[in-house]
mmCIF file of C-alpha atoms in Angstrom:
data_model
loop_
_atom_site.group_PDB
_atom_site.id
_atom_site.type_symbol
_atom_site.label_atom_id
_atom_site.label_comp_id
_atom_site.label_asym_id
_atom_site.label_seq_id
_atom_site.Cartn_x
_atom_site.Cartn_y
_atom_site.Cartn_z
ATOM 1 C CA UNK A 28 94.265 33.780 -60.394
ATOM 2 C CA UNK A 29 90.854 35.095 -61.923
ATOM 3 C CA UNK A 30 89.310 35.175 -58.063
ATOM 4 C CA UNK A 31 92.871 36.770 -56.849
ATOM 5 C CA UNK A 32 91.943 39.639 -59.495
ATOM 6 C CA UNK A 33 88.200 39.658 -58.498
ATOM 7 C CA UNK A 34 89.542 40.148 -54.786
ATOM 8 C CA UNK A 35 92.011 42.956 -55.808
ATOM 9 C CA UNK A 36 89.328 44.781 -57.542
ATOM 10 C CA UNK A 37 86.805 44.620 -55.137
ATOM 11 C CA UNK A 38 89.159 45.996 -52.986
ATOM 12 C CA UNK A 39 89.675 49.172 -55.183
ATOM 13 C CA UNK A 40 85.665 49.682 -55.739
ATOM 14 C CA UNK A 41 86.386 48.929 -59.218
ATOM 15 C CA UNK A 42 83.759 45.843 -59.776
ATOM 16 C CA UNK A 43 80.710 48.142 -60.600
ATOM 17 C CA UNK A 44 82.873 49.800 -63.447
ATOM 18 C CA UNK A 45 83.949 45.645 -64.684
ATOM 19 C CA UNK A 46 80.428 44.316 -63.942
ATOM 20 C CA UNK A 47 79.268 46.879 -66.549
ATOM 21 C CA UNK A 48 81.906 45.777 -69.630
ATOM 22 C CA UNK A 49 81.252 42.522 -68.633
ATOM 23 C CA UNK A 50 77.541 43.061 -69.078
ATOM 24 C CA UNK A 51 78.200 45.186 -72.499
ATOM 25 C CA UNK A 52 80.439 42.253 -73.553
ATOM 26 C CA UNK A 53 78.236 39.251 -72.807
ATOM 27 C CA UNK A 54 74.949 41.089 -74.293
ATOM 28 C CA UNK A 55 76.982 41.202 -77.683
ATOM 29 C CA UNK A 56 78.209 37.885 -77.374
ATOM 30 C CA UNK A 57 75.146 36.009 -76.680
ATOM 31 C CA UNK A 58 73.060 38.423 -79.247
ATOM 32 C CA UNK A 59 72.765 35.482 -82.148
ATOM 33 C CA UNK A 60 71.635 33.021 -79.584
ATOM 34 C CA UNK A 61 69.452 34.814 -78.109
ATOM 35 C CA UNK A 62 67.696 35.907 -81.128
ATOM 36 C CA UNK A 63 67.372 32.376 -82.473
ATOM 37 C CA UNK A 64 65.832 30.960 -78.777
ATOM 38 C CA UNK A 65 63.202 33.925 -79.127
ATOM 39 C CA UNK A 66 62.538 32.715 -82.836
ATOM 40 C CA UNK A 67 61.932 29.683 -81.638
ATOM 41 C CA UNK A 68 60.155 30.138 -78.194
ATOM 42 C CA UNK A 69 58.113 33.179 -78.920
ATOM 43 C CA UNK A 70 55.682 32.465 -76.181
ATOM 44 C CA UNK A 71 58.617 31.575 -73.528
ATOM 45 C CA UNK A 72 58.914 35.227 -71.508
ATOM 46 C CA UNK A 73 62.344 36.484 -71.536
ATOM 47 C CA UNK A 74 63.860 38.555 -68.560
ATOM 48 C CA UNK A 75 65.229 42.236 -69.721
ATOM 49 C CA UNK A 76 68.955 41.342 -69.983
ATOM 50 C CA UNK A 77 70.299 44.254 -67.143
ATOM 51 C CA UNK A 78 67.591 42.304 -64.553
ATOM 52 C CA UNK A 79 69.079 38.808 -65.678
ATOM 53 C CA UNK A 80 72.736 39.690 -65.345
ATOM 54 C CA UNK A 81 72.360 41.759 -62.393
ATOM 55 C CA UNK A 82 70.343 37.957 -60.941
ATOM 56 C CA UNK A 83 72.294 35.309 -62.736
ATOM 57 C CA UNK A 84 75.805 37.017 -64.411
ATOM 58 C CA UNK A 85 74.345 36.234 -67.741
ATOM 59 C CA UNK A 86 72.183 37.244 -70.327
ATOM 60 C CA UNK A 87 71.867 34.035 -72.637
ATOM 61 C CA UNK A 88 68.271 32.986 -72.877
ATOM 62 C CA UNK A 89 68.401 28.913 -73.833
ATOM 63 C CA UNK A 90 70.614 28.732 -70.034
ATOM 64 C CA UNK A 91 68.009 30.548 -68.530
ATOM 65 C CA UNK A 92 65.478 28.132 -69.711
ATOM 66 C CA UNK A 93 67.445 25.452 -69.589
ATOM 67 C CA UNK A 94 69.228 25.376 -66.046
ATOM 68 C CA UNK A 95 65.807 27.132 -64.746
ATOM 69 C CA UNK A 96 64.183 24.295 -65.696
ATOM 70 C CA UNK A 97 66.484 21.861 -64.226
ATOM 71 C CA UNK A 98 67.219 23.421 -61.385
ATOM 72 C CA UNK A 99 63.792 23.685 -60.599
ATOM 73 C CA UNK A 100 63.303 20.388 -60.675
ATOM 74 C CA UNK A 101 65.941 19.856 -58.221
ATOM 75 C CA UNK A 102 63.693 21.718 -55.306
ATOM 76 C CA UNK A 103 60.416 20.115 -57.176
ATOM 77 C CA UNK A 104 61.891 17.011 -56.425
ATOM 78 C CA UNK A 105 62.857 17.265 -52.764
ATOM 79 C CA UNK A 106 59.038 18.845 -52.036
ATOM 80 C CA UNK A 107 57.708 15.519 -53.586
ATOM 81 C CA UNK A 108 59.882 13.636 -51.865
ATOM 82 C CA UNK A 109 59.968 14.934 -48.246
ATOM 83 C CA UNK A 110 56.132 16.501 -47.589
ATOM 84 C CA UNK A 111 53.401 13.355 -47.359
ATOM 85 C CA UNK A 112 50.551 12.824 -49.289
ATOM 86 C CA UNK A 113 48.661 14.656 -51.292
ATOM 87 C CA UNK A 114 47.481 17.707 -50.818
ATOM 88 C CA UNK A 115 48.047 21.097 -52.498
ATOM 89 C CA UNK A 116 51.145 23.331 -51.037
ATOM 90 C CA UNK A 117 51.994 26.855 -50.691
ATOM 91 C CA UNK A 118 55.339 27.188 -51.969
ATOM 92 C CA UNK A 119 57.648 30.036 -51.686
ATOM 93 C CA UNK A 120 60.852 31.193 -53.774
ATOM 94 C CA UNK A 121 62.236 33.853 -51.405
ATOM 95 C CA UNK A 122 64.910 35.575 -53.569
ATOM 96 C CA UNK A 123 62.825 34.324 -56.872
ATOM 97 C CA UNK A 124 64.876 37.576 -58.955
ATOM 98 C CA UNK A 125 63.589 37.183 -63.004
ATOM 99 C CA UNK A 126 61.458 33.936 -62.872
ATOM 100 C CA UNK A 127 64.407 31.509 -63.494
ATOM 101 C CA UNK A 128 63.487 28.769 -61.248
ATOM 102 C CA UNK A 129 59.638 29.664 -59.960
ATOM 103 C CA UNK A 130 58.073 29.734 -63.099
ATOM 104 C CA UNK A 131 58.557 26.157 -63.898
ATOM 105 C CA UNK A 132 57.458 25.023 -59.945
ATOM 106 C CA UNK A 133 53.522 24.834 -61.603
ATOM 107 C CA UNK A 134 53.914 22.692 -63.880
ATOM 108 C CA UNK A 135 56.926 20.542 -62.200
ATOM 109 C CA UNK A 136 54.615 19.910 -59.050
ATOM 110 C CA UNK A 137 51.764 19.363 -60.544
ATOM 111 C CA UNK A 138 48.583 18.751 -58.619
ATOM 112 C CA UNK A 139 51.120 19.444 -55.380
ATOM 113 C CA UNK A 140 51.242 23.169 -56.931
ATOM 114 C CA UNK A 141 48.320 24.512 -54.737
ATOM 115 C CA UNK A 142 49.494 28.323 -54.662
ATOM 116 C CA UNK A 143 53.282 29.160 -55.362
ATOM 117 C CA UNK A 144 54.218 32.592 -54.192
ATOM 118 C CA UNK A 145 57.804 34.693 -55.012
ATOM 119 C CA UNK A 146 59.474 37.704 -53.772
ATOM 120 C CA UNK A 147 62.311 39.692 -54.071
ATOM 121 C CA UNK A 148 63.986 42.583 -52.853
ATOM 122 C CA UNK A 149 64.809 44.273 -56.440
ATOM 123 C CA UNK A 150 61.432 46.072 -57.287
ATOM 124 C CA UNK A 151 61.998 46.206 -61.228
ATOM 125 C CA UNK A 152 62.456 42.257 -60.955
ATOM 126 C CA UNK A 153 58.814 42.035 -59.393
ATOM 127 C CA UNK A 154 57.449 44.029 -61.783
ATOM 128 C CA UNK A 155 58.149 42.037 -64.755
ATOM 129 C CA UNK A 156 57.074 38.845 -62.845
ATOM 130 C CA UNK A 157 53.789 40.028 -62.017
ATOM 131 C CA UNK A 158 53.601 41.206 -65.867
ATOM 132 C CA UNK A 159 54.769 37.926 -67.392
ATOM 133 C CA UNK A 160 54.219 35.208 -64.591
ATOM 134 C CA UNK A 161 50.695 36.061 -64.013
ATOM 135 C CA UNK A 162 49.735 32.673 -62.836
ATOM 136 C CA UNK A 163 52.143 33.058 -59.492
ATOM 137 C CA UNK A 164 51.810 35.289 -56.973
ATOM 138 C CA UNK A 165 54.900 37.865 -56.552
ATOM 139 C CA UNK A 166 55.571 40.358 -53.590
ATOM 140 C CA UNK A 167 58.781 43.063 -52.609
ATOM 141 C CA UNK A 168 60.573 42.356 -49.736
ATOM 142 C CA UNK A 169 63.233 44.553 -48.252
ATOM 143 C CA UNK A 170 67.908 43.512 -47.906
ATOM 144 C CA UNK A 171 66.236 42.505 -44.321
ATOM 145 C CA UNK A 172 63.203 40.914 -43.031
ATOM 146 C CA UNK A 173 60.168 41.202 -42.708
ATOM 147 C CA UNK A 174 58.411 39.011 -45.406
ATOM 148 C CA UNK A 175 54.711 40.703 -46.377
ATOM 149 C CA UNK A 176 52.889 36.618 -45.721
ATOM 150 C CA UNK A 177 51.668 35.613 -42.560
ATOM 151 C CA UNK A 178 53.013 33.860 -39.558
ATOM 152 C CA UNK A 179 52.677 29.911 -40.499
ATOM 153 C CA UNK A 180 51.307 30.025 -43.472
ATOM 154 C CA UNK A 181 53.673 28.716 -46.124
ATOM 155 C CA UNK A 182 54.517 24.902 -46.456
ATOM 156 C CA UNK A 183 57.611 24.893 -48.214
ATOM 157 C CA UNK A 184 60.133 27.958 -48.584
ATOM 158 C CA UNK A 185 63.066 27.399 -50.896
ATOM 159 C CA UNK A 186 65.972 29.533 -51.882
ATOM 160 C CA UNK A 187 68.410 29.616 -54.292
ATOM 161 C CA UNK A 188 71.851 31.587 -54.000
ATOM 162 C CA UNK A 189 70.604 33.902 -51.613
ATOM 163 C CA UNK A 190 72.096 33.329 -48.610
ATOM 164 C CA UNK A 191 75.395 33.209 -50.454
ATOM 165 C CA UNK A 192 75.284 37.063 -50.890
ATOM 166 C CA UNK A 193 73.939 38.038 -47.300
ATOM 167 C CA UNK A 194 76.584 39.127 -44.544
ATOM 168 C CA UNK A 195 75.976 37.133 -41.298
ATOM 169 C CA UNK A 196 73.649 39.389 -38.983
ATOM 170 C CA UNK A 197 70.976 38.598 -42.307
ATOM 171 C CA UNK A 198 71.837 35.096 -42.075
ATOM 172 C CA UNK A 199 70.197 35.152 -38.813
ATOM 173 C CA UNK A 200 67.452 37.715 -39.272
ATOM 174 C CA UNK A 201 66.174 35.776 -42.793
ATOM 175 C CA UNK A 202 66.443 32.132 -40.926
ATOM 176 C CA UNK A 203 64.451 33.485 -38.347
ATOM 177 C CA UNK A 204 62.157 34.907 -40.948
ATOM 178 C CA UNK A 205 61.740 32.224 -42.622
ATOM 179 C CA UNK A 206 60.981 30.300 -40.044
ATOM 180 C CA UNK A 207 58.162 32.412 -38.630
ATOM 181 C CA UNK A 208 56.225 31.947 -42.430
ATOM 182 C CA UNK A 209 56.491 28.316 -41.892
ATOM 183 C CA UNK A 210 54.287 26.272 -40.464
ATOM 184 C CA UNK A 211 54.936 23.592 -38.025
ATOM 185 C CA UNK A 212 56.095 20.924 -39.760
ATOM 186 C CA UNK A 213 56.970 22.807 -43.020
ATOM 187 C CA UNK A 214 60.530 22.260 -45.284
ATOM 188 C CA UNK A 215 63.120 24.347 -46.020
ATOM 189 C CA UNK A 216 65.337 24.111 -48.732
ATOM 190 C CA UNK A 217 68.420 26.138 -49.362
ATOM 191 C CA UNK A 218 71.753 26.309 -50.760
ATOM 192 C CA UNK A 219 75.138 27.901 -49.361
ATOM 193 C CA UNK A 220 78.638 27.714 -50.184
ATOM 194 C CA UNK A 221 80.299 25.176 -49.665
ATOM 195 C CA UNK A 222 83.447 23.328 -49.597
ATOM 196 C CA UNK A 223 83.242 23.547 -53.785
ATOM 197 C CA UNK A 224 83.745 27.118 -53.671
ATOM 198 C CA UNK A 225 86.834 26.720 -51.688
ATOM 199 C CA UNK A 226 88.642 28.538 -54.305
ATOM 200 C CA UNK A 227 87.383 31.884 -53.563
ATOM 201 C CA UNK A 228 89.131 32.409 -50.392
ATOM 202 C CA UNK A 229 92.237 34.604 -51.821
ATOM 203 C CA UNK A 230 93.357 35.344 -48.341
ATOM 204 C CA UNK A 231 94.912 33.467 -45.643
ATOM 205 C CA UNK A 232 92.905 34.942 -42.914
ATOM 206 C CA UNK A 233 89.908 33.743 -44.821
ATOM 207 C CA UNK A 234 91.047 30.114 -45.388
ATOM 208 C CA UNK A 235 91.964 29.832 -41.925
ATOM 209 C CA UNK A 236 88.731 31.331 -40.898
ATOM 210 C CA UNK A 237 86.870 28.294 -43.104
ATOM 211 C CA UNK A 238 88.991 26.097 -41.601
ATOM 212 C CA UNK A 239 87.883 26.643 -37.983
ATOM 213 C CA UNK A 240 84.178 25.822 -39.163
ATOM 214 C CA UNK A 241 83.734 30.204 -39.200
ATOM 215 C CA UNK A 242 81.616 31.571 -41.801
ATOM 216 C CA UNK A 243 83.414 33.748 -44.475
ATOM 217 C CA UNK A 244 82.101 37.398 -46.416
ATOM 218 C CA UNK A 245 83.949 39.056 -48.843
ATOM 219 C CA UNK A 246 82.494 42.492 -48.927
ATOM 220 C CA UNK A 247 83.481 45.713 -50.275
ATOM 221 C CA UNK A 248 80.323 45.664 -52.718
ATOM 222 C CA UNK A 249 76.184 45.942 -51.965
ATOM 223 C CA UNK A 250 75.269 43.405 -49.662
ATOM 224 C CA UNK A 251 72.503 40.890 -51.383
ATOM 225 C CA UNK A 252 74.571 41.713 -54.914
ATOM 226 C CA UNK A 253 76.357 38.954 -57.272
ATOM 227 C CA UNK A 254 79.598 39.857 -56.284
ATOM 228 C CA UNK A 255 79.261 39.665 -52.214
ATOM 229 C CA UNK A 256 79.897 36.335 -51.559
ATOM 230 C CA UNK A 257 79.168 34.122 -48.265
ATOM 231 C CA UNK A 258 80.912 30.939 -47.794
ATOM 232 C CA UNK A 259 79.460 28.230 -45.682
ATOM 233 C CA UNK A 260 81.207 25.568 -43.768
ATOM 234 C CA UNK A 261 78.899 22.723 -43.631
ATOM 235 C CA UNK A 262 78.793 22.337 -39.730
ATOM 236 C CA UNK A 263 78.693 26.156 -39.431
ATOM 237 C CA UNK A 264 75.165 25.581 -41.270
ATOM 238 C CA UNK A 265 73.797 22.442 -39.239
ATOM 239 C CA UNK A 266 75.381 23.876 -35.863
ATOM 240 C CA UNK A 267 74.281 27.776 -36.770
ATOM 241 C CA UNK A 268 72.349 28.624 -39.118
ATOM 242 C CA UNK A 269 70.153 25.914 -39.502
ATOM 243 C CA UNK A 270 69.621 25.319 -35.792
ATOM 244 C CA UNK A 271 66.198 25.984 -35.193
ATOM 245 C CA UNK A 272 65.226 23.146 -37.381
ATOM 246 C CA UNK A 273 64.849 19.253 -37.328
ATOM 247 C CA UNK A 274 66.199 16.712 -39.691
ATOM 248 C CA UNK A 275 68.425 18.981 -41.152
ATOM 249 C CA UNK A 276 70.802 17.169 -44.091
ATOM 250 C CA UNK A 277 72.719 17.971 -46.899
ATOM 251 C CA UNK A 278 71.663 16.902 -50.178
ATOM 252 C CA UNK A 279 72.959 15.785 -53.468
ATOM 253 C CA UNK A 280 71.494 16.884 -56.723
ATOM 254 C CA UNK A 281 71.936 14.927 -59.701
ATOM 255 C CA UNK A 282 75.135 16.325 -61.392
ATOM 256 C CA UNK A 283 73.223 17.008 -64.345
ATOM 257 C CA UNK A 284 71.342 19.864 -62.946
ATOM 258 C CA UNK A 285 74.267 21.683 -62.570
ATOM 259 C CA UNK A 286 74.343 22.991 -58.852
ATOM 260 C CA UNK A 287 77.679 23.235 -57.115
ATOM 261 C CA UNK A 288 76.435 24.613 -53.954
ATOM 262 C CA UNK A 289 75.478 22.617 -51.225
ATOM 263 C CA UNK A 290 71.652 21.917 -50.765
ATOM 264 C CA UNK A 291 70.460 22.088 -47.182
ATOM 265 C CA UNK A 292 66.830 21.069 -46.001
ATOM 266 C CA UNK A 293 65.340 21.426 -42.810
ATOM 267 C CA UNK A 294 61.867 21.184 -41.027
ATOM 268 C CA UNK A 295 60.027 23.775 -38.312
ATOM 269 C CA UNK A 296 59.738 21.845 -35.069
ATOM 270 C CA UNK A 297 56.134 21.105 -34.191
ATOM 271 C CA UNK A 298 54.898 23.068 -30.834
#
């Protein structure tokens, strides 16, 4: 019923006007917590709260750190698992928004960690990165490519819920892009909608549209927003979007991390 709702108001143009008491509401709500983490972890950078909502949908600071962390080390993991040997990477968060994940990619790869870049299309949210996350390397990108980095230069490009708010002519444009910063050989890992978020298609036209294997957006808000979602059948992504890539699969996370969207990873044909 709640995503019935959700549909019924997007439909009106009223979801700026909820986003906003929702935002109000959640600020107060989390306010104790929050205090205490920042008590506690004075060093630990916190996002401003409007940045963090308008990113994640919420403003409480131990989740942040918490499901940063461990998401994190769900992309960490698949780099150490999937690129040979030894040597230092670049690695690149496109979509990074307030540091949630990228700022723990350092420490979670290690000696692997050999320059880890960001960027973003929401120019506030690069700002306080390059203020607080010194030690990576943040850039602006634009709702559509280009990236500002250099044709095969990146070895490992990960993403997380971005795709999932793109309509499907930037679905093409950002694989594309994507694939042009990586260099033959290189991984990419990112995450979609998938059969989990099933429950989000209100409409019949949409669940049919699933159904044939079609990709779904629910518009009627900014494109590249929380609230404009993509969903993904899984062989619209291997046959589609994913098919300028080799050993493409779907992976699954441990549970614990806490990532109900499907986890794709792919690798740019050599030659």
């Amino acid at each position: 019923m709640k995503y019935h709702i959700l549909n019924a108001t997007r439909s009106l143009g009223l979801l700026p006007v909820l986003d906003r008491v929702a935002f109000v509401r959640k600020q107060a709500g989390a306010a104790a917590r929050n205090r205490a983490f920042v008590a506690a972890y004075p060093d630990f950078a916190v996002p401003p709260a409007d940045l963090a909502f308008d990113a994640y949908n919420k403003v409480d600071w131990a989740d942040y750190h918490d499901s940063g962390r461990a998401q994190a080390g769900v992309f960490a993991g698949l780099i150490r698992d999937h690129m040979a040997g030894d040597a230092p990477l670049h690695v690149l968060e496109w979509g990074c928004g307030p540091g949630r994940l990228i700022r723990h990619m350092p420490e979670l790869l290690g000696a692997r960690a050999g320059r880890i870049s960001g960027t973003d299309y929401n120019a506030a949210t690069i700002d306080w990165c390059r203020a607080k996350l010194p030690e990576i390397g943040f850039a602006l990108n634009g709702l559509a490519p280009p990236l500002p980095i250099a044709d095969a230069s990146v070895d490992v490009v990960y993403n997380f819920s971005v795709f999932t708010h793109l309509s499907e002519a930037m679905h093409h444009a950002w694989t594309a892009e994507l694939r042009r910063v990586l260099r033959p050989g290189g991984m990419l890992i990112a995450t979609t909608h998938g059969d989990h978020y099933r429950y989000l298609l209100t409409r019949q036209a949409e669940a049919d549209a699933y159904a044939r294997g079609e990709i779904v957006t629910q518009k009627r808000f900014a494109e590249g927003k929380k609230w404009y979602f993509a969903l993904h059948p899984p062989e619209w992504v291997r046959r589609i979007l994913l098919a300028g890539f080799e050993r493409v699969a779907m992976m699954r996370p441990d549970p614990a991390a806490g990532m109900a969207q499907d986890v794709w990873i792919g690798f740019k044909p050599h030659g």
